[in-house]
Coordinates of C-alpha atoms (C1' of nucleotides) in Angstrom, one line a residue:
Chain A
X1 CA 28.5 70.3 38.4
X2 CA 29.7 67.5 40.6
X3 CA 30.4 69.2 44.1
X4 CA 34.0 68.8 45.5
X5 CA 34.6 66.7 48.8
X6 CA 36.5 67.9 51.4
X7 CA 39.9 66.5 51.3
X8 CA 42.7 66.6 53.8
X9 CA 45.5 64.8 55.6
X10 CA 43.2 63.3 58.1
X11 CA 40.3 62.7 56.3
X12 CA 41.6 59.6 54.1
X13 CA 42.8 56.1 54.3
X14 CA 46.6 55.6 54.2
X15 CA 48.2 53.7 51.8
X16 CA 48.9 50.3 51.7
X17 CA 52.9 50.7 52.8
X18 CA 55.6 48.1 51.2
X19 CA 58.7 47.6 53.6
X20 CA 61.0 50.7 54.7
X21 CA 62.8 51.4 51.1
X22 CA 64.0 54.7 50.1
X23 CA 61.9 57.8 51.1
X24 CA 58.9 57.2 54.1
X25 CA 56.7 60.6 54.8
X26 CA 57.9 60.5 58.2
X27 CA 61.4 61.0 56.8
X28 CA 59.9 63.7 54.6
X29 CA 57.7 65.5 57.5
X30 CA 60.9 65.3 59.5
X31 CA 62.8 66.7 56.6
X32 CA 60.2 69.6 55.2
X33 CA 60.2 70.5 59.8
X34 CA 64.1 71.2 59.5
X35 CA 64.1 73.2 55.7
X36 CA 61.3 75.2 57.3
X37 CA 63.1 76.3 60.8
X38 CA 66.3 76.2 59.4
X39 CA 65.2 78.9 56.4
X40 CA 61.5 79.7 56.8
X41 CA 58.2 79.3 54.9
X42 CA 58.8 80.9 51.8
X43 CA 62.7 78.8 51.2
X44 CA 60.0 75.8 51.7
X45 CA 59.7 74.3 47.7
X46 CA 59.0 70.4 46.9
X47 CA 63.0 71.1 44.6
X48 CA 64.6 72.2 47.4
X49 CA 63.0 69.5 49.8
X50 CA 63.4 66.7 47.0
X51 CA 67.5 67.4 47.1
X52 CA 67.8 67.6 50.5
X53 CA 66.4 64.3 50.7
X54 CA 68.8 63.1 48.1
X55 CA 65.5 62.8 45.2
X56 CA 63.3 64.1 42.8
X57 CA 61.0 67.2 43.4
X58 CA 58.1 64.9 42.4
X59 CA 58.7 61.8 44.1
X60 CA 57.4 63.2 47.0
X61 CA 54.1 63.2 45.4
X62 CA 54.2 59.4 45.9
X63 CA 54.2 60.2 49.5
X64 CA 51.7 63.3 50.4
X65 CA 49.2 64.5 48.0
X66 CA 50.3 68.1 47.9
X67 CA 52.3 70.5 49.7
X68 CA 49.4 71.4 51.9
X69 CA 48.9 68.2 52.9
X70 CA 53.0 68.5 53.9
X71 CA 52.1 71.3 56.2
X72 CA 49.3 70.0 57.5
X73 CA 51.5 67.2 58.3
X74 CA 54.2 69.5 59.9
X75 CA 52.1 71.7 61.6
X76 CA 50.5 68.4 63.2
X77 CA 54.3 67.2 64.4
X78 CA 54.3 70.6 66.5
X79 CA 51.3 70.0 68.0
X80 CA 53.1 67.0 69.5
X81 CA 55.7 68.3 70.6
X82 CA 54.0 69.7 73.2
X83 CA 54.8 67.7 76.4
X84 CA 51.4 66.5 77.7
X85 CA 51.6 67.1 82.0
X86 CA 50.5 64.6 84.7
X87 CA 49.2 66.3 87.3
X88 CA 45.9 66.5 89.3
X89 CA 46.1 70.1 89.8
X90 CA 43.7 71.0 86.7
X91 CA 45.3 74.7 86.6
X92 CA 48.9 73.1 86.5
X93 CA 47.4 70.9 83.5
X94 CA 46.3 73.6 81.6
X95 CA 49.2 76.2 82.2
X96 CA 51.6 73.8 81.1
X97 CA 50.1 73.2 78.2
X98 CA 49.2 76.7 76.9
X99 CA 53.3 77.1 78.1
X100 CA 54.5 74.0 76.4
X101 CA 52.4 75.2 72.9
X102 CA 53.7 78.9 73.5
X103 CA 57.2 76.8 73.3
X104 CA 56.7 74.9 70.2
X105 CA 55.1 77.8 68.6
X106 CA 58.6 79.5 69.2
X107 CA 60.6 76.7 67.9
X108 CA 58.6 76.6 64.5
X109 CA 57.7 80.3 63.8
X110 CA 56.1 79.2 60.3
X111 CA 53.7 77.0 62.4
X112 CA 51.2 80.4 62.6
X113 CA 51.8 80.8 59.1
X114 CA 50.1 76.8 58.3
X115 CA 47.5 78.0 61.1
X116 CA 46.3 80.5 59.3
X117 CA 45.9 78.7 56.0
X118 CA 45.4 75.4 56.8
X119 CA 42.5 73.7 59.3
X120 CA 44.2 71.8 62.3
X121 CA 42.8 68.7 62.4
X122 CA 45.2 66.4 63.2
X123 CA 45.7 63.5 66.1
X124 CA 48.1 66.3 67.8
X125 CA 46.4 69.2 68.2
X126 CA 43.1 66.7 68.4
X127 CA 45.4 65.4 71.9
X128 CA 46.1 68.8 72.8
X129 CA 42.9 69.9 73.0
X130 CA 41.5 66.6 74.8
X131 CA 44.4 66.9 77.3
X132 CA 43.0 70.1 77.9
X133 CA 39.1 69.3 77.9
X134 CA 39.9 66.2 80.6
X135 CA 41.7 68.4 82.8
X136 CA 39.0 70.8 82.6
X137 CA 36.0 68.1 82.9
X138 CA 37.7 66.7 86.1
X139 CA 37.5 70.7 87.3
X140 CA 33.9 70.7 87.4
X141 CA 33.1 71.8 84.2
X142 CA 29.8 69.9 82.1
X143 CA 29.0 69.3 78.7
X144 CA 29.5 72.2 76.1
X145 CA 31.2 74.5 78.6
X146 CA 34.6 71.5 78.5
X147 CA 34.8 72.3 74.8
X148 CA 34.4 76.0 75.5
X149 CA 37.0 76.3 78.3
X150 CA 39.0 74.1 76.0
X151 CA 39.2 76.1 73.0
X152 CA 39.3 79.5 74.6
X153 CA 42.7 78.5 76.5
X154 CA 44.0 77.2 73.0
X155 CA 42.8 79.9 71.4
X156 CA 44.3 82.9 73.9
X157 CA 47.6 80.7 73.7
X158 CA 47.7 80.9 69.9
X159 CA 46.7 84.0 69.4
X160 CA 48.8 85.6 72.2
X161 CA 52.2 83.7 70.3
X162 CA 50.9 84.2 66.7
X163 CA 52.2 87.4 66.3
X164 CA 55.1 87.4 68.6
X165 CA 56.3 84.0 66.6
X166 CA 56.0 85.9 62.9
X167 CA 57.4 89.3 64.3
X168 CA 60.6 87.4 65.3
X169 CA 60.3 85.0 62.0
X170 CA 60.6 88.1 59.9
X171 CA 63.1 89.2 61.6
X172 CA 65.2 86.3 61.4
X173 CA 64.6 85.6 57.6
X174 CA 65.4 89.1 56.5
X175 CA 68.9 88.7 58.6
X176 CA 67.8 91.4 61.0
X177 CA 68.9 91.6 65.1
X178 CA 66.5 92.5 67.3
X179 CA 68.5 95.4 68.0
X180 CA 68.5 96.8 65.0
X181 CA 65.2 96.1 64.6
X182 CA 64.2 97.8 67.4
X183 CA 66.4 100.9 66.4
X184 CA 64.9 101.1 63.0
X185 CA 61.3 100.8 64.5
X186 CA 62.2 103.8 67.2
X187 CA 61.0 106.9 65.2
X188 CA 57.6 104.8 64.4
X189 CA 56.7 103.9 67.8
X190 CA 58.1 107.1 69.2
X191 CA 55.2 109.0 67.1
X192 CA 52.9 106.0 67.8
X193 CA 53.1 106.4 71.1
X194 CA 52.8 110.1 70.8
X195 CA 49.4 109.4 69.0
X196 CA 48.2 106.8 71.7
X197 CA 49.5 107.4 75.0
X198 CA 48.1 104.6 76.2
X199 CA 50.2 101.8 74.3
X200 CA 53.5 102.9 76.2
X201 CA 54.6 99.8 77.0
X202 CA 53.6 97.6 74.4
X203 CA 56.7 98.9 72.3
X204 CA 59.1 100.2 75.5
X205 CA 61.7 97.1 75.0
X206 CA 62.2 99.5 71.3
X207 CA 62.8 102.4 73.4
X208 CA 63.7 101.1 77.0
X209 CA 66.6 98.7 76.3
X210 CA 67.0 98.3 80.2
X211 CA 64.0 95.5 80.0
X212 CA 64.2 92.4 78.2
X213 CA 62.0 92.0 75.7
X214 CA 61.7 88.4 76.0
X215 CA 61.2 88.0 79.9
X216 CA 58.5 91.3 79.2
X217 CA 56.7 89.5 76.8
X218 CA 56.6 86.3 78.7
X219 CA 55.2 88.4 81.7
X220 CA 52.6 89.5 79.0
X221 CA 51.5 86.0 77.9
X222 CA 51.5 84.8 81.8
X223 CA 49.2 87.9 82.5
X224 CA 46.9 86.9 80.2
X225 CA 46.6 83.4 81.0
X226 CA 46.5 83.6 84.6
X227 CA 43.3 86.2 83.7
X228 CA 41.7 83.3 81.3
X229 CA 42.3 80.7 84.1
X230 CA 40.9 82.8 87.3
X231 CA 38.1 83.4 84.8
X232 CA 37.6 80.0 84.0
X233 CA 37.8 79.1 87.6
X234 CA 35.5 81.8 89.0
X235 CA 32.4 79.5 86.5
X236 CA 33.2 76.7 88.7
X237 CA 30.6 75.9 91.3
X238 CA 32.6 75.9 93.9
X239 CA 36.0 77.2 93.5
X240 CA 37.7 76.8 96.8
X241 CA 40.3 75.4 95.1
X242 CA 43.7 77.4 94.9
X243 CA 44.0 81.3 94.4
X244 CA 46.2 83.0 91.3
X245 CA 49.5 83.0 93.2
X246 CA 51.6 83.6 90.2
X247 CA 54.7 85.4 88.9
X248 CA 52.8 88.5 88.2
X249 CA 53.3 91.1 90.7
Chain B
X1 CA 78.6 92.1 55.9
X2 CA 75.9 95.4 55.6
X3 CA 73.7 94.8 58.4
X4 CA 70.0 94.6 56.9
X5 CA 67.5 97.0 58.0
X6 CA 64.4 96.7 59.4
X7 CA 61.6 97.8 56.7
X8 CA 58.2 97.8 56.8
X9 CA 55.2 100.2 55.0
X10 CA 54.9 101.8 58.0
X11 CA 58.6 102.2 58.8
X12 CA 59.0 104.4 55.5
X13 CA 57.9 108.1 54.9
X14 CA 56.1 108.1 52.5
X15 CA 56.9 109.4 48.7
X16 CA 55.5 113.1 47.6
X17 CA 52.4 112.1 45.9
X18 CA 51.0 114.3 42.8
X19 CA 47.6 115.2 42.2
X20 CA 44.9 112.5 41.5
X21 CA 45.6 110.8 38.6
X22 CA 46.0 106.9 37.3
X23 CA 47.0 105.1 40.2
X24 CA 46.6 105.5 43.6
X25 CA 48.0 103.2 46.7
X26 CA 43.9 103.3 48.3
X27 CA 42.4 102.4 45.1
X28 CA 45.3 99.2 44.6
X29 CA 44.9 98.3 48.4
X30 CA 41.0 98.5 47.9
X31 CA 41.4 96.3 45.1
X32 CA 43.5 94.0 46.7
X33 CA 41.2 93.6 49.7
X34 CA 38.0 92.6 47.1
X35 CA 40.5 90.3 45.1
X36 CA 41.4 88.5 48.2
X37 CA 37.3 88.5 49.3
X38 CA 36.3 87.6 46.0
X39 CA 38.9 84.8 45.2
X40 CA 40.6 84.1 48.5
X41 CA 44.6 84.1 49.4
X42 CA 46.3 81.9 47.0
X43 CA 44.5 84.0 44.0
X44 CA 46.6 86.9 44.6
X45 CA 48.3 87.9 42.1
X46 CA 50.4 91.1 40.9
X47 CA 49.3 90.8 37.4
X48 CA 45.6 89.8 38.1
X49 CA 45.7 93.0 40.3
X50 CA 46.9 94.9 37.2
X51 CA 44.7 93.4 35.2
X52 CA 41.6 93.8 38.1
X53 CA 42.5 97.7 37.4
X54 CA 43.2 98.0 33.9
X55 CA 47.1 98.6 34.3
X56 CA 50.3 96.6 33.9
X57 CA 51.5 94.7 36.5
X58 CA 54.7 96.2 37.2
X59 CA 52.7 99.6 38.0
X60 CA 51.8 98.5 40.9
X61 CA 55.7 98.4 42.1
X62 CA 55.2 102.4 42.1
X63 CA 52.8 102.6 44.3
X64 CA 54.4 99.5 46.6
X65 CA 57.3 98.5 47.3
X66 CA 56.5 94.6 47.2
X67 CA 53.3 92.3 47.3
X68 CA 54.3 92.0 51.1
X69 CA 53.5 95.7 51.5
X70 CA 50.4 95.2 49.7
X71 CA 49.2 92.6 52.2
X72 CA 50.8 94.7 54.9
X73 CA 48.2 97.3 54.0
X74 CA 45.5 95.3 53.1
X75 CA 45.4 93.9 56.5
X76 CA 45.3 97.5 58.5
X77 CA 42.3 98.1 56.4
X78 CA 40.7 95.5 58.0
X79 CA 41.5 96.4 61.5
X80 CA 40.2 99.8 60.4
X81 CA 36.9 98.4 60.0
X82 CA 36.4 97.7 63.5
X83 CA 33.6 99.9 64.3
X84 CA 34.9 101.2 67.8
X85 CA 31.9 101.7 70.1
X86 CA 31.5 104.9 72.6
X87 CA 30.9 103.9 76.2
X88 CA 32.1 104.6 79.2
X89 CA 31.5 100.9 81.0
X90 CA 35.3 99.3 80.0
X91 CA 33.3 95.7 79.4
X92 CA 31.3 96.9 76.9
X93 CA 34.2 98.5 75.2
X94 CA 36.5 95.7 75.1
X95 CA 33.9 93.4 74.3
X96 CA 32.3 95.1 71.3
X97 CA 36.2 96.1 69.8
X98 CA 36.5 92.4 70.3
X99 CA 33.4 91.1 68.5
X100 CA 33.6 94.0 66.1
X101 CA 37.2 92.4 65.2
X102 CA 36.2 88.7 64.9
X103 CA 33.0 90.2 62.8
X104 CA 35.8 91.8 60.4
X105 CA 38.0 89.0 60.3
X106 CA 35.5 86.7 59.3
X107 CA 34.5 88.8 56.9
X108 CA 37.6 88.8 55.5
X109 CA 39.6 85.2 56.2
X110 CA 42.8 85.8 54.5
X111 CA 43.3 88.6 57.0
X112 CA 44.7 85.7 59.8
X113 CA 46.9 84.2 56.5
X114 CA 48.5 87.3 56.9
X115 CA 48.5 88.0 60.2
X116 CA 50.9 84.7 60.4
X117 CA 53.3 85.9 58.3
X118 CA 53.5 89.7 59.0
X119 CA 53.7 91.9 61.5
X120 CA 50.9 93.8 62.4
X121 CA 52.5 97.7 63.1
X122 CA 49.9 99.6 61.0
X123 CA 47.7 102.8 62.4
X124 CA 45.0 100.9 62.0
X125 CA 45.8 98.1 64.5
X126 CA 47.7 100.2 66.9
X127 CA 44.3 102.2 67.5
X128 CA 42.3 99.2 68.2
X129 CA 45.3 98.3 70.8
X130 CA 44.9 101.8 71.8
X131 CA 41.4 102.1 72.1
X132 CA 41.4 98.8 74.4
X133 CA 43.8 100.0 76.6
X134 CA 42.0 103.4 76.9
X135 CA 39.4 102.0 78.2
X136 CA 41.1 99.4 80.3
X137 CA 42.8 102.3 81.8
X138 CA 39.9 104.0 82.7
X139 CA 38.8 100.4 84.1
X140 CA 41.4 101.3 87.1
X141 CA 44.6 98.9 85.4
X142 CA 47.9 100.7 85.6
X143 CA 51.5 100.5 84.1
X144 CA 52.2 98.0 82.2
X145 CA 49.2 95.6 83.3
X146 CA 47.0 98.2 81.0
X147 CA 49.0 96.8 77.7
X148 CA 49.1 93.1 79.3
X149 CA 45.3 93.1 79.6
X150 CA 45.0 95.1 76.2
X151 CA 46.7 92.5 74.1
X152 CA 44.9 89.6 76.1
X153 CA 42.0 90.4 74.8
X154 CA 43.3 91.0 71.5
X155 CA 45.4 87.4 71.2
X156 CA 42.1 85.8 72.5
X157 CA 39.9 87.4 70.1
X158 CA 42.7 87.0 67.1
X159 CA 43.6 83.0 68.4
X160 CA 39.7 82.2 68.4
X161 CA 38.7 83.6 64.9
X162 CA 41.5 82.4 62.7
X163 CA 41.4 78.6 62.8
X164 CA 37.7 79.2 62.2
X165 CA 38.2 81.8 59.3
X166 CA 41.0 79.7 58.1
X167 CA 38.5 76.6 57.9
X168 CA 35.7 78.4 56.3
X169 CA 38.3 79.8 54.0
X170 CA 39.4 76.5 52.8
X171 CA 36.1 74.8 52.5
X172 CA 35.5 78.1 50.3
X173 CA 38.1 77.8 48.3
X174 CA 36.9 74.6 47.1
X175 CA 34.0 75.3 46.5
X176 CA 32.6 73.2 49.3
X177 CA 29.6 73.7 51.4
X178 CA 29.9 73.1 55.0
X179 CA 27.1 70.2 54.7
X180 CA 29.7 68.3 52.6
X181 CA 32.8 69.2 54.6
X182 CA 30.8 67.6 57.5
X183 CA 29.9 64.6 55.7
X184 CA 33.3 64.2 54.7
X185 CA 34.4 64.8 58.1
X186 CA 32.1 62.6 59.8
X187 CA 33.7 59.3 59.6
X188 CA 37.1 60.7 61.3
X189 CA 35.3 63.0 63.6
X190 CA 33.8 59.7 65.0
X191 CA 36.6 58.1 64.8
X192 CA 38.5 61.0 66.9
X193 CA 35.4 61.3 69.4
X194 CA 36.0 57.3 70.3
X195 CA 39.7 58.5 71.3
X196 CA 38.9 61.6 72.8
X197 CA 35.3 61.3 74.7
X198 CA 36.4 64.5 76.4
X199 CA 35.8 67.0 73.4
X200 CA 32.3 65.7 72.0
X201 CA 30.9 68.9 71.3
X202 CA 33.4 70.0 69.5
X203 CA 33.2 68.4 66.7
X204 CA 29.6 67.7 66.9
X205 CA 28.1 70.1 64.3
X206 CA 29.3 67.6 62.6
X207 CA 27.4 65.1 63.8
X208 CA 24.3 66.4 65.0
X209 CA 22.7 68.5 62.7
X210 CA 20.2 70.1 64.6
X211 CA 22.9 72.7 66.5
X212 CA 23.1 76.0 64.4
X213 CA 27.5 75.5 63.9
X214 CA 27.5 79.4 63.7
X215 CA 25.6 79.8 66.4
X216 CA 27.9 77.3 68.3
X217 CA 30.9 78.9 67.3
X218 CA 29.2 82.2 68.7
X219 CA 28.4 81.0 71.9
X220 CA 32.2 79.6 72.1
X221 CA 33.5 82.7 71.2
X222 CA 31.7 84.3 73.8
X223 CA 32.0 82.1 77.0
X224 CA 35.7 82.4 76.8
X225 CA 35.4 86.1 75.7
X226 CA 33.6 87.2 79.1
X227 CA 35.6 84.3 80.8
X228 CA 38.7 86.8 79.9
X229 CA 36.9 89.6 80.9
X230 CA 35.8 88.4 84.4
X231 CA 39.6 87.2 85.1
X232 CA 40.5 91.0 84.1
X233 CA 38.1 92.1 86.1
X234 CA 39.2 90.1 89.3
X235 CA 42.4 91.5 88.8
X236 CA 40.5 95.5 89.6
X237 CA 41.4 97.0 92.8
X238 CA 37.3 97.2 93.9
X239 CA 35.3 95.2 91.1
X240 CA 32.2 96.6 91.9
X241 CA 30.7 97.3 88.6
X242 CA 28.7 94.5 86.6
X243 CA 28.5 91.1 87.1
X244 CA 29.3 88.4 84.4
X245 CA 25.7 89.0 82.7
X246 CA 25.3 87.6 79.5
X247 CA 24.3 85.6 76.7
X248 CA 25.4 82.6 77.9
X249 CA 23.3 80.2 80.4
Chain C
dG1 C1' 57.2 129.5 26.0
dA2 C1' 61.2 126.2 26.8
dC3 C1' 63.6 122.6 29.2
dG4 C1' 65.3 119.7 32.6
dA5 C1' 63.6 117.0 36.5
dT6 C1' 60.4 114.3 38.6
dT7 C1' 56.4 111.2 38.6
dG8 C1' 54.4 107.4 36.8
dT9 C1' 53.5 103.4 33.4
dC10 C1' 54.6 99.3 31.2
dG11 C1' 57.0 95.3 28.1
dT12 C1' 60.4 92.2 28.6
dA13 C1' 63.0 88.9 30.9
dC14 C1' 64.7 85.9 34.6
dA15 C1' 64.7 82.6 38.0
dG16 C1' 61.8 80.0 40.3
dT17 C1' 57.1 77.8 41.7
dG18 C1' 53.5 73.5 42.3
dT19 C1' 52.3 69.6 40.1
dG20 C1' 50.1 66.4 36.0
dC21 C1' 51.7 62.9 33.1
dG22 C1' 53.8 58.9 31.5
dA23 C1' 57.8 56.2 31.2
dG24 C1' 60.8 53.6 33.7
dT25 C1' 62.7 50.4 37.7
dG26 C1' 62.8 47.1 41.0
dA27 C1' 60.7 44.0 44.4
dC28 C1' 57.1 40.9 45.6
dC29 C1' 53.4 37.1 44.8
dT30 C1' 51.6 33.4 42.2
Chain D
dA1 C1' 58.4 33.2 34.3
dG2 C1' 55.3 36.4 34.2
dG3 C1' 52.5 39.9 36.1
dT4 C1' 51.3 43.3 39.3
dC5 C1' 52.1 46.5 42.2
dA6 C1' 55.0 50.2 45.0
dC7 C1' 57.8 53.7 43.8
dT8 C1' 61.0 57.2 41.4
dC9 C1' 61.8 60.7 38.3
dG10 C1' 62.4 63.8 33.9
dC11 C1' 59.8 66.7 31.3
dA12 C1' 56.5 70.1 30.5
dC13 C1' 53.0 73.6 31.5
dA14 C1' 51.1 77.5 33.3
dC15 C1' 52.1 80.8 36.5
dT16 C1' 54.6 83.5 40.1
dG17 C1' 57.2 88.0 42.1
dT18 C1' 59.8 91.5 40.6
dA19 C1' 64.5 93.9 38.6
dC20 C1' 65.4 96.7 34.7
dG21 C1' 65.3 100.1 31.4
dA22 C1' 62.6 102.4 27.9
dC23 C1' 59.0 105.5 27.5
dA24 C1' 55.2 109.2 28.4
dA25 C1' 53.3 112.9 31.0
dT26 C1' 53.4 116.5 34.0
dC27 C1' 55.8 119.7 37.1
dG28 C1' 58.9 123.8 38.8
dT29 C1' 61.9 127.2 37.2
dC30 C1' 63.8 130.3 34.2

DNA sequence: GACGATTGTCGTACAGTGTGCGAGTGACCT
DNA sequence: AGGTCACTCGCACACTGTACGACAATCGTC
């Protein structure tokens, strides 16, 4: 049996490209980005992408090798979007970009979805994380522990706006408000809650409409950074630098 | 317009069952969940289920509403299979719910596939939230900062396993060994590393063979794992119980 | 026991999917 | 002028989730 080689996006040589004529994949990344925020992962299908382009389903073949390869492509274009700070301040560096992914992840709810299929291995995130592992170098941090501190501030920012980003997807693609949402969900959590005591406030914006459940959940993801940063820092050799003087009470 | 509601298995009572017989919703999620081990994600399928259990395809509609469901509930199992330690020291709590988690969902690497795309709301994942913020209760946290820390931990834990489960997934999948994906990889890892010189280690399992990448990915998983837990602990009132004291230099 | 209601199974069918293949088209280079 | 590429696209295949309605089996009630 001959063994398979890994194959991806990244890992082969483009193709030779003729002049700009007729479809480019940047024109079909851009396009497969809009068809997935306008109408969400599962609308996403090469027909449906080929006539909003104005061609066949299986010219785009020409173009991208599959429709992971797509994805991996889109996904990618997220990761840039995430505007890269200049700052000295190493904490500022890092919070804005776990902030500015937190943001992209919101515009492009699918993006988890790809995430979780699909290894991220483009020049984006590949930027994102360096951005990251620089700021984090210049803090004092040495060899393995950059990539460490790197990847757990990625990772807590990911994870923290996985879920949050496919709660409010589903929502959105099933033609649901929030409201309703939250009224329909109000018996489950009420015996949830019942059960655990201890999760009261996890699900309160369903029962407690006074707070909103956006500005509570961004208090959430802030919490939890600023506890992955003053962890991070406290490693540092000498951490005279700066104390966590943030929006949480 | 009929405003949609919000539906979910867990948002549904559930249907008066007769006695033992055919069928049952365990045996088809139990099924599922060694489908998806066996053969990964994209295998799914309704009729292979059937087939998997010697029934029609459409039987399974009885017993669940829609493959969504299915995956809804395959996904709680695996939060069920957290083994959720007994202590009364709050770091070894959270930290063994949170290894005991990534241990499940690398077991298990279509779990974060689905995690992307659907809300997590089942018993199963509620008590893991529930069991964390128990003990980060009895850690001295209060109000909402008890659910704030909880799902920390839990977004770190999640957001660190998936892209990892999601790549050894895929290299699976193939039917590729990770020798061969790194081979494969090499040539753009190097390539990345001359852009980046900041994240050298990340990548360098690829490179350098003599690192155990498991291991590695261990020791990752961990330094930002207790960095989360030292910022939480900062956060205590008096935190006068246990240093940082672990596995990692 | 009889009989209607409920629970459960399944064959068929429909609309839609990703993508392999091979024929076609036009632009470029020699 | 002729050949070689970069592209586009129609067709076809195997396969998907699931709505529907016809069946069978078992139950509660008389």
């Amino acid at each position: 049996m001959p063994e398979q080689r890994f194959t991806s996006v990244w890992t082969r040589e483009s193709k030779p490209r003729r002049a700009q004529q007729g479809l480019s994949r940047e024109q079909i990344v851009r396009a497969t980005i809009e068809l997935l925020d306008a109408e969400g992962m599962e609308a996403l299908s090469m027909r449906k992408l080929g006539a909003k382009l104005g061609a066949g389903a299986t010219s785009l073949y020409w173009h991208v090798a599959n429709k992971n390869e797509l994805l991996e492509l889109a996904m990618d274009e997220v990761f840039g979007a995430v505007r890269i700070p200049d700052s000295e301040n190493w904490r500022e560096v890092v919070s804005n970009v776990a902030w500015g992914l937190r943001v992209a992840i919101m515009a492009h709810p699918w993006f988890t979805f790809v995430l979780g299929s699909l290894p991220a291995l483009g020049p984006n995130a590949l930027n994102c994380s360096a951005v990251l592992c620089a700021a984090l170098s210049r803090a004092g941090f040495q060899g393995h522990d950059v990539d460490y501190a790197g990847a757990a501030v990625l990772s807590y920012t990911i994870g923290a706006t996985a879920p949050e980003a496919a709660y409010t997807s589903a929502l959105k693609s099933r033609g649901i408000t929030m409201e309703q949402a939250n009224r329909d969900l109000a018996p489950a959590v009420e015996q949830a809650v019942r059960a655990h005591p201890e999760i009261h406030a996890r699900f309160q914006q369903a029962v407690d409409s006074t707070i909103d459940p956006i500005a509570h959940r961004q208090l959430s993801f802030d919490f939890g950074l600023v506890a992955m940063l003053d962890g991070l820092a406290a490693r540092l050799p000498r951490s005279a630098d700066m104390p966590a003087n943030h929006l949480t009470n």
